[in-house]
Tab-separated table of C-alpha atoms in Angstrom:
chain	number	residue	atom	x	y	z
Q	1	MET	CA	43.098	21.762	-67.367
Q	2	ALA	CA	43.643	18.016	-67.326
Q	3	ASP	CA	41.630	15.982	-69.818
Q	4	THR	CA	38.359	15.109	-68.195
Q	5	ASP	CA	35.689	12.671	-69.318
Q	6	LEU	CA	32.586	14.835	-69.527
Q	7	ARG	CA	30.102	12.333	-70.951
Q	8	HIS	CA	28.282	12.040	-67.603
Q	9	LEU	CA	27.248	15.715	-68.010
Q	10	GLU	CA	26.177	15.759	-71.657
Q	11	GLU	CA	22.665	16.395	-72.959
Q	12	ARG	CA	21.309	15.099	-76.285
Q	13	ARG	CA	18.731	16.847	-78.455
Q	14	THR	CA	15.661	14.763	-79.241
Q	15	GLY	CA	13.546	17.495	-80.886
Q	16	SER	CA	13.315	21.207	-81.626
Q	17	THR	CA	10.477	23.714	-82.059
Q	18	GLU	CA	10.745	27.335	-83.151
Q	19	LEU	CA	9.041	29.428	-80.456
Q	20	LEU	CA	9.516	32.947	-81.810
Q	21	LYS	CA	10.844	34.625	-84.938
Q	22	GLY	CA	10.797	38.299	-84.058
Q	23	HIS	CA	12.494	41.261	-85.701
Q	24	PHE	CA	15.512	40.450	-83.537
Q	25	LEU	CA	14.804	37.581	-81.132
Q	26	HIS	CA	14.816	34.060	-82.571
Q	27	ALA	CA	13.874	31.509	-79.924
Q	28	PHE	CA	13.667	27.713	-79.854
Q	29	ARG	CA	12.513	25.069	-77.417
Q	30	ASP	CA	14.364	21.777	-77.739
Q	31	THR	CA	13.510	18.525	-76.039
Q	32	VAL	CA	16.624	17.053	-74.503
Q	33	GLU	CA	17.718	13.737	-73.007
Q	34	LEU	CA	19.593	14.292	-69.733
Q	35	PRO	CA	22.586	12.226	-68.589
Q	36	ASP	CA	20.350	9.949	-66.481
Q	37	GLY	CA	18.074	9.198	-69.452
Q	38	SER	CA	15.246	11.463	-68.282
Q	39	SER	CA	14.033	14.269	-70.521
Q	40	THR	CA	13.517	18.006	-70.197
Q	41	THR	CA	13.237	21.097	-72.398
Q	42	ARG	CA	15.777	23.849	-73.108
Q	43	GLU	CA	14.656	27.261	-74.382
Q	44	TYR	CA	17.226	29.535	-75.949
Q	45	ILE	CA	17.898	32.430	-78.309
Q	46	VAL	CA	19.809	31.829	-81.549
Q	47	HIS	CA	22.176	34.773	-82.110
Q	48	PRO	CA	24.491	35.505	-85.078
Q	49	GLY	CA	27.491	36.330	-82.847
Q	50	ALA	CA	29.235	39.624	-82.267
Q	51	VAL	CA	32.546	41.371	-81.741
Q	52	MET	CA	33.929	43.825	-79.182
Q	53	VAL	CA	36.913	46.126	-79.700
Q	54	VAL	CA	39.355	47.294	-77.031
Q	55	ALA	CA	40.968	50.167	-78.957
Q	56	LEU	CA	44.267	51.474	-77.518
Q	57	LEU	CA	45.107	55.088	-78.344
Q	58	ASP	CA	48.729	56.216	-78.646
Q	59	ASN	CA	48.273	58.284	-75.452
Q	60	GLY	CA	47.442	55.144	-73.477
Q	61	HIS	CA	43.688	55.754	-73.300
Q	62	VAL	CA	40.998	53.408	-74.589
Q	63	VAL	CA	37.874	54.162	-76.631
Q	64	LEU	CA	34.517	53.818	-74.851
Q	65	GLU	CA	30.872	54.454	-75.647
Q	66	ARG	CA	27.820	55.564	-73.739
Q	67	GLN	CA	24.644	54.058	-75.145
Q	68	TYR	CA	21.064	53.801	-73.903
Q	69	ARG	CA	20.299	50.117	-73.375
Q	70	TYR	CA	16.553	49.674	-73.387
Q	71	PRO	CA	16.292	46.448	-71.300
Q	72	MET	CA	18.405	48.179	-68.619
Q	73	GLY	CA	16.409	51.423	-68.795
Q	74	ARG	CA	19.574	53.485	-68.679
Q	75	VAL	CA	22.746	54.601	-70.422
Q	76	MET	CA	25.602	52.083	-70.122
Q	77	THR	CA	29.364	52.531	-70.514
Q	78	GLU	CA	30.831	49.936	-72.898
Q	79	PHE	CA	33.618	49.035	-75.242
Q	80	PRO	CA	32.490	49.367	-78.886
Q	81	ALA	CA	30.720	46.229	-80.112
Q	82	GLY	CA	28.323	44.996	-82.738
Q	83	LYS	CA	26.701	41.974	-84.339
Q	84	LEU	CA	28.196	39.973	-87.200
Q	85	ASP	CA	26.459	40.358	-90.540
Q	86	ALA	CA	25.655	37.062	-92.279
Q	87	GLY	CA	28.907	35.456	-93.431
Q	88	GLU	CA	31.028	38.377	-92.229
Q	89	PRO	CA	34.507	37.478	-90.939
Q	90	SER	CA	35.094	38.501	-87.331
Q	91	LEU	CA	37.928	40.961	-88.064
Q	92	VAL	CA	35.965	42.635	-90.869
Q	93	CYS	CA	33.087	43.118	-88.433
Q	94	ALA	CA	35.432	44.531	-85.778
Q	95	GLN	CA	36.893	47.013	-88.289
Q	96	ARG	CA	33.426	47.970	-89.544
Q	97	GLU	CA	31.895	48.454	-86.099
Q	98	LEU	CA	34.843	50.476	-84.793
Q	99	LEU	CA	34.701	52.746	-87.848
Q	100	GLU	CA	30.915	53.108	-87.937
Q	101	GLU	CA	30.445	53.753	-84.222
Q	102	THR	CA	33.606	55.707	-83.341
Q	103	GLY	CA	35.237	56.891	-86.602
Q	104	TYR	CA	38.529	55.155	-85.735
Q	105	ARG	CA	40.521	52.919	-88.083
Q	106	ALA	CA	43.404	50.823	-86.731
Q	107	ARG	CA	46.712	49.699	-88.227
Q	108	GLU	CA	47.124	46.679	-85.946
Q	109	TRP	CA	44.650	44.116	-84.684
Q	110	ALA	CA	44.880	41.163	-82.289
Q	111	LEU	CA	42.221	38.565	-81.423
Q	112	ALA	CA	42.392	38.168	-77.649
Q	113	GLY	CA	39.704	35.537	-77.178
Q	114	THR	CA	35.989	34.844	-77.172
Q	115	LEU	CA	33.365	35.316	-74.501
Q	116	HIS	CA	29.877	33.874	-74.135
Q	117	PRO	CA	27.552	36.394	-72.470
Q	118	VAL	CA	24.687	34.125	-71.490
Q	119	ILE	CA	25.478	30.431	-71.709
Q	120	SER	CA	22.175	29.318	-70.220
Q	121	TYR	CA	19.823	30.814	-72.831
Q	122	SER	CA	21.623	32.210	-75.891
Q	123	THR	CA	24.066	30.872	-78.478
Q	124	GLU	CA	25.743	34.311	-78.629
Q	125	HIS	CA	29.516	34.561	-78.685
Q	126	ILE	CA	31.541	37.794	-78.737
Q	127	ASP	CA	35.050	37.847	-80.189
Q	128	ILE	CA	37.339	40.168	-78.195
Q	129	TRP	CA	39.574	42.231	-80.495
Q	130	PHE	CA	42.343	44.620	-79.507
Q	131	ALA	CA	43.264	47.458	-81.884
Q	132	ARG	CA	46.196	49.904	-81.865
Q	133	GLY	CA	47.746	52.358	-84.293
Q	134	LEU	CA	44.447	54.271	-84.334
Q	135	VAL	CA	43.588	57.005	-86.827
Q	136	ALA	CA	40.575	59.184	-86.047
Q	137	GLY	CA	37.946	60.025	-88.666
Q	138	GLU	CA	34.228	60.535	-89.121
Q	139	ARG	CA	31.848	57.981	-87.677
Q	140	ARG	CA	28.950	56.590	-89.710
Q	141	LEU	CA	26.154	55.652	-87.334
Q	142	ASP	CA	23.273	53.555	-88.619
Q	143	ALA	CA	19.914	55.315	-88.804
Q	144	GLY	CA	18.317	55.167	-85.364
Q	145	GLU	CA	21.659	54.597	-83.616
Q	146	PHE	CA	22.538	57.104	-80.874
Q	147	LEU	CA	25.715	56.793	-78.833
Q	148	ASP	CA	28.464	58.981	-77.400
Q	149	VAL	CA	32.147	58.165	-77.881
Q	150	PHE	CA	34.772	59.154	-75.331
Q	151	THR	CA	38.201	58.031	-74.167
Q	152	ALA	CA	39.528	57.173	-70.719
Q	153	SER	CA	42.643	55.786	-69.082
Q	154	PRO	CA	42.773	52.048	-68.286
Q	155	GLU	CA	43.036	53.081	-64.611
Q	156	ASP	CA	39.709	54.908	-64.872
Q	157	VAL	CA	38.104	51.953	-66.665
Q	158	LEU	CA	39.205	49.591	-63.890
Q	159	HIS	CA	38.046	52.054	-61.232
Q	160	TRP	CA	34.616	52.177	-62.922
Q	161	CYS	CA	34.475	48.356	-62.958
Q	162	CYS	CA	35.125	48.408	-59.213
Q	163	ASP	CA	32.684	51.195	-58.280
Q	164	GLY	CA	29.740	49.908	-60.346
Q	165	THR	CA	29.838	52.511	-63.123
Q	166	ILE	CA	30.614	49.688	-65.579
Q	167	THR	CA	28.424	46.578	-65.153
Q	168	ASP	CA	28.205	45.328	-68.753
Q	169	ALA	CA	29.695	41.823	-68.683
Q	170	LYS	CA	31.434	42.047	-72.069
Q	171	THR	CA	33.121	45.276	-70.948
Q	172	LEU	CA	34.090	43.736	-67.579
Q	173	SER	CA	35.578	40.796	-69.516
Q	174	GLY	CA	37.400	43.248	-71.802
Q	175	ALA	CA	38.753	45.028	-68.720
Q	176	LEU	CA	40.179	41.709	-67.457
Q	177	TRP	CA	41.995	41.357	-70.786
Q	178	LEU	CA	43.076	45.017	-70.772
Q	179	GLN	CA	44.529	44.775	-67.271
Q	180	ASN	CA	46.506	41.614	-68.038
Q	181	VAL	CA	47.662	42.707	-71.501
Q	182	LEU	CA	48.981	46.015	-70.132
Q	183	ALA	CA	50.727	44.152	-67.286
Q	184	ARG	CA	52.300	41.891	-69.961
Q	185	HIS	CA	50.786	38.850	-68.264
Q	186	TRP	CA	48.660	37.853	-71.263
Q	187	PRO	CA	50.149	37.840	-74.771
Q	188	LEU	CA	48.544	39.181	-77.938
Q	189	GLU	CA	49.508	38.300	-81.511
Q	190	TRP	CA	49.269	41.538	-83.471
Q	191	GLN	CA	48.592	41.572	-87.200
Q	192	THR	CA	49.020	44.603	-89.470
Q	193	GLN	CA	46.041	45.715	-91.567
Q	194	ALA	CA	45.720	48.233	-94.369
Q	195	LEU	CA	43.883	51.353	-93.190
N	1	MET	CA	32.868	59.671	-63.971
N	2	ALA	CA	31.857	63.323	-64.200
N	3	ASP	CA	28.134	64.041	-64.257
N	4	THR	CA	26.978	63.881	-67.835
N	5	ASP	CA	23.668	64.965	-69.326
N	6	LEU	CA	22.411	61.797	-71.020
N	7	ARG	CA	18.977	62.937	-72.188
N	8	HIS	CA	20.123	63.063	-75.826
N	9	LEU	CA	20.572	59.262	-75.681
N	10	GLU	CA	17.371	58.240	-73.906
N	11	GLU	CA	14.550	56.135	-75.359
N	12	ARG	CA	10.929	56.265	-74.216
N	13	ARG	CA	8.469	53.358	-74.237
N	14	THR	CA	5.289	54.022	-76.176
N	15	GLY	CA	3.853	50.485	-76.108
N	16	SER	CA	4.567	46.867	-75.141
N	17	THR	CA	3.460	43.448	-76.429
N	18	GLU	CA	4.208	40.066	-74.898
N	19	LEU	CA	5.834	37.949	-77.619
N	20	LEU	CA	6.480	34.690	-75.787
N	21	LYS	CA	5.703	33.143	-72.401
N	22	GLY	CA	7.686	29.918	-72.457
N	23	HIS	CA	8.633	27.565	-69.646
N	24	PHE	CA	11.707	29.764	-69.152
N	25	LEU	CA	11.906	32.526	-71.796
N	26	HIS	CA	9.591	35.517	-71.350
N	27	ALA	CA	9.926	37.933	-74.266
N	28	PHE	CA	8.441	41.341	-75.065
N	29	ARG	CA	8.461	43.718	-78.017
N	30	ASP	CA	8.143	47.372	-77.012
N	31	THR	CA	7.621	50.305	-79.310
N	32	VAL	CA	10.046	53.054	-78.437
N	33	GLU	CA	10.532	56.736	-79.235
N	34	LEU	CA	14.166	57.443	-80.101
N	35	PRO	CA	16.034	60.638	-79.115
N	36	ASP	CA	15.307	62.221	-82.533
N	37	GLY	CA	11.564	61.577	-82.189
N	38	SER	CA	11.493	58.655	-84.625
N	39	SER	CA	10.228	55.283	-83.464
N	40	THR	CA	11.525	51.727	-83.441
N	41	THR	CA	10.962	48.440	-81.626
N	42	ARG	CA	13.012	46.747	-78.898
N	43	GLU	CA	12.716	43.008	-78.251
N	44	TYR	CA	14.026	41.607	-74.986
N	45	ILE	CA	13.845	38.836	-72.415
N	46	VAL	CA	12.515	39.574	-68.928
N	47	HIS	CA	14.650	37.682	-66.401
N	48	PRO	CA	14.240	37.380	-62.605
N	49	GLY	CA	17.937	38.109	-61.905
N	50	ALA	CA	20.631	35.836	-60.545
N	51	VAL	CA	23.663	35.545	-58.288
N	52	MET	CA	27.200	34.227	-58.710
N	53	VAL	CA	29.502	33.152	-55.877
N	54	VAL	CA	33.300	33.417	-55.828
N	55	ALA	CA	33.998	31.073	-52.892
N	56	LEU	CA	37.504	31.326	-51.369
N	57	LEU	CA	38.755	28.205	-49.601
N	58	ASP	CA	41.173	28.463	-46.669
N	59	ASN	CA	43.915	26.921	-48.870
N	60	GLY	CA	43.623	29.815	-51.343
N	61	HIS	CA	41.690	27.881	-53.995
N	62	VAL	CA	38.268	28.833	-55.370
N	63	VAL	CA	35.219	26.655	-56.027
N	64	LEU	CA	34.308	26.011	-59.675
N	65	GLU	CA	31.768	23.946	-61.581
N	66	ARG	CA	31.655	22.106	-64.859
N	67	GLN	CA	28.185	22.076	-66.378
N	68	TYR	CA	26.792	21.180	-69.801
N	69	ARG	CA	25.323	24.345	-71.286
N	70	TYR	CA	22.868	23.371	-73.978
N	71	PRO	CA	22.998	26.562	-76.136
N	72	MET	CA	26.805	26.183	-76.218
N	73	GLY	CA	26.683	22.459	-76.972
N	74	ARG	CA	29.442	21.772	-74.506
N	75	VAL	CA	30.554	21.645	-70.889
N	76	MET	CA	31.566	25.059	-69.496
N	77	THR	CA	33.731	25.984	-66.507
N	78	GLU	CA	31.989	28.510	-64.245
N	79	PHE	CA	31.717	29.987	-60.810
N	80	PRO	CA	28.589	28.674	-59.026
N	81	ALA	CA	25.492	30.694	-59.918
N	82	GLY	CA	21.747	30.517	-59.978
N	83	LYS	CA	18.504	32.408	-60.486
N	84	LEU	CA	16.666	34.334	-57.787
N	85	ASP	CA	13.410	32.785	-56.620
N	86	ALA	CA	10.475	35.221	-56.522
N	87	GLY	CA	11.054	37.722	-53.704
N	88	GLU	CA	14.270	36.025	-52.575
N	89	PRO	CA	16.961	38.347	-51.168
N	90	SER	CA	20.216	38.201	-53.097
N	91	LEU	CA	22.342	36.887	-50.193
N	92	VAL	CA	19.800	34.184	-49.355
N	93	CYS	CA	19.932	33.075	-52.992
N	94	ALA	CA	23.749	33.067	-52.961
N	95	GLN	CA	23.806	30.941	-49.790
N	96	ARG	CA	21.165	28.570	-51.192
N	97	GLU	CA	22.836	28.122	-54.587
N	98	LEU	CA	26.295	27.569	-53.091
N	99	LEU	CA	24.905	24.943	-50.701
N	100	GLU	CA	22.664	23.193	-53.242
N	101	GLU	CA	25.239	23.050	-56.040
N	102	THR	CA	28.501	22.567	-54.111
N	103	GLY	CA	27.651	21.570	-50.521
N	104	TYR	CA	29.603	24.498	-49.085
N	105	ARG	CA	28.343	26.906	-46.437
N	106	ALA	CA	30.268	30.115	-45.678
N	107	ARG	CA	30.802	32.129	-42.493
N	108	GLU	CA	31.546	35.420	-44.286
N	109	TRP	CA	29.978	37.044	-47.315
N	110	ALA	CA	30.697	40.232	-49.296
N	111	LEU	CA	28.716	41.753	-52.170
N	112	ALA	CA	31.324	42.794	-54.741
N	113	GLY	CA	29.044	44.283	-57.371
N	114	THR	CA	26.540	43.527	-60.093
N	115	LEU	CA	26.997	42.555	-63.725
N	116	HIS	CA	24.591	42.645	-66.654
N	117	PRO	CA	25.290	39.742	-69.034
N	118	VAL	CA	23.385	40.915	-72.090
N	119	ILE	CA	22.338	44.539	-71.990
N	120	SER	CA	20.960	44.585	-75.530
N	121	TYR	CA	18.253	41.921	-75.132
N	122	SER	CA	17.728	40.821	-71.513
N	123	THR	CA	16.901	42.518	-68.223
N	124	GLU	CA	19.089	39.976	-66.382
N	125	HIS	CA	21.431	41.133	-63.638
N	126	ILE	CA	23.818	38.932	-61.659
N	127	ASP	CA	24.963	39.949	-58.178
N	128	ILE	CA	28.609	39.001	-57.589
N	129	TRP	CA	29.118	37.573	-54.074
N	130	PHE	CA	32.391	36.559	-52.441
N	131	ALA	CA	32.332	33.928	-49.687
N	132	ARG	CA	35.030	32.772	-47.244
N	133	GLY	CA	35.187	30.710	-44.072
N	134	LEU	CA	33.858	27.737	-46.050
N	135	VAL	CA	32.600	24.513	-44.481
N	136	ALA	CA	32.127	21.525	-46.777
N	137	GLY	CA	28.986	19.373	-46.681
N	138	GLU	CA	26.592	17.442	-48.882
N	139	ARG	CA	25.231	19.135	-51.971
N	140	ARG	CA	21.524	19.000	-52.827
N	141	LEU	CA	21.133	19.208	-56.586
N	142	ASP	CA	17.702	19.834	-58.049
N	143	ALA	CA	16.197	16.949	-60.020
N	144	GLY	CA	17.575	17.071	-63.547
N	145	GLU	CA	20.628	19.115	-62.496
N	146	PHE	CA	24.010	17.589	-63.369
N	147	LEU	CA	27.255	19.379	-62.615
N	148	ASP	CA	30.751	18.633	-61.319
N	149	VAL	CA	32.346	20.664	-58.534
N	150	PHE	CA	36.106	21.139	-58.288
N	151	THR	CA	38.587	23.629	-56.878
N	152	ALA	CA	41.497	25.465	-58.477
N	153	SER	CA	44.024	28.153	-57.648
N	154	PRO	CA	43.287	31.754	-58.714
N	155	GLU	CA	46.403	31.500	-60.909
N	156	ASP	CA	44.875	28.546	-62.770
N	157	VAL	CA	41.538	30.375	-63.137
N	158	LEU	CA	43.289	33.394	-64.672
N	159	HIS	CA	45.357	31.143	-66.938
N	160	TRP	CA	42.146	29.470	-68.160
N	161	CYS	CA	40.600	32.920	-68.846
N	162	CYS	CA	43.647	33.713	-70.980
N	163	ASP	CA	43.846	30.413	-72.887
N	164	GLY	CA	40.134	30.178	-73.731
N	165	THR	CA	39.219	27.375	-71.315
N	166	ILE	CA	36.912	29.840	-69.520
N	167	THR	CA	34.726	31.946	-71.846
N	168	ASP	CA	31.608	32.418	-69.710
N	169	ALA	CA	31.248	36.192	-69.283
N	170	LYS	CA	30.015	36.074	-65.670
N	171	THR	CA	33.025	33.924	-64.752
N	172	LEU	CA	35.418	36.247	-66.644
N	173	SER	CA	33.865	39.176	-64.743
N	174	GLY	CA	34.283	37.241	-61.488
N	175	ALA	CA	37.934	36.613	-62.388
N	176	LEU	CA	38.449	40.369	-62.789
N	177	TRP	CA	37.088	40.833	-59.265
N	178	LEU	CA	39.110	37.888	-57.928
N	179	GLN	CA	42.361	39.218	-59.365
N	180	ASN	CA	41.851	42.720	-57.970
N	181	VAL	CA	40.536	41.589	-54.582
N	182	LEU	CA	43.517	39.267	-54.059
N	183	ALA	CA	45.895	42.087	-55.097
N	184	ARG	CA	44.125	44.287	-52.505
N	185	HIS	CA	43.277	46.795	-55.243
N	186	TRP	CA	39.509	46.431	-54.830
N	187	PRO	CA	37.938	46.431	-51.347
N	188	LEU	CA	35.241	44.093	-50.053
N	189	GLU	CA	32.988	44.674	-47.048
N	190	TRP	CA	32.666	41.302	-45.336
N	191	GLN	CA	29.650	40.419	-43.200
N	192	THR	CA	29.459	37.430	-40.852
N	193	GLN	CA	26.576	34.986	-41.304
N	194	ALA	CA	25.367	32.094	-39.152
N	195	LEU	CA	26.220	28.757	-40.770
């Protein structure tokens, strides 16, 4: 995209108040100066960031999960994902979450990109990792974590994105990457990791 | 996907407390019984729902926006979108947001699907609308709303999804739909609307 002067859109923080420090949700209300000099407030969640893993099996299938998502009131189909621990590098988190939730380790990893699930009210980012050279093992779910692991062809994943079986935005975004990586339209830079 | 018994994953609400009623954020903490009978808490945002519009111009380009997103601290490139007013039908919202933010009206509309931006801590859903037969006019931004409207080819949109220019998950999900609709892989059911 051509360089664009964006200063006429920018907002400037003039104050900040913590609204909520829950077990999980951490919310703030900032006062903000708008581009025309008027002021407003912005309320948002501060989030530690997360990773998602699109894990490619040697047979061409990918690893998926079914997990009950309480705010949705139903079980959702997703790529494996999880939150960063404090100070944890993104790849270490991706390796940890894939192992804990699915039992898989991977010989090769590639960072595809980053997505922002909810740019209007959360700081959350999700790094999109691809993994291949998978070795199956035992998963190590956290206490209180319940999820099913299964595998499916990329064709099935894309069909489920089309027919409404998959509606999770990070998984839809991962499917966009999967489709274009498999078509060799979008490049990945693979790095080898010790198992 | 084959019918699957999902009861071993389900969580059951046993209580609910309002944590925060802000100007925008509305947060709850529920107590929940897990599948193994143990209990935990779930904190989440209640959201009215939203729409996004992938608007196809007669020259093959799509309509995009640049908007400063405060939690991101920067200007983001997005498909037009906006929140449902109370009781507002999804299509009426899509028509209203497209007109207010971009000035375009559309003769034909198709509901592609729904996405859920953040299934772990918000009830938000976003209906994905496609629009064609566009007629340009004057936009009607809300007070305090600042955004730039521009158009780009689908090829450019997909390139920006690949190179990290576009990271907004709803827009990435819209790009997945755009790519597969244009390739005639995914069908849309168009309906004609009065301008």
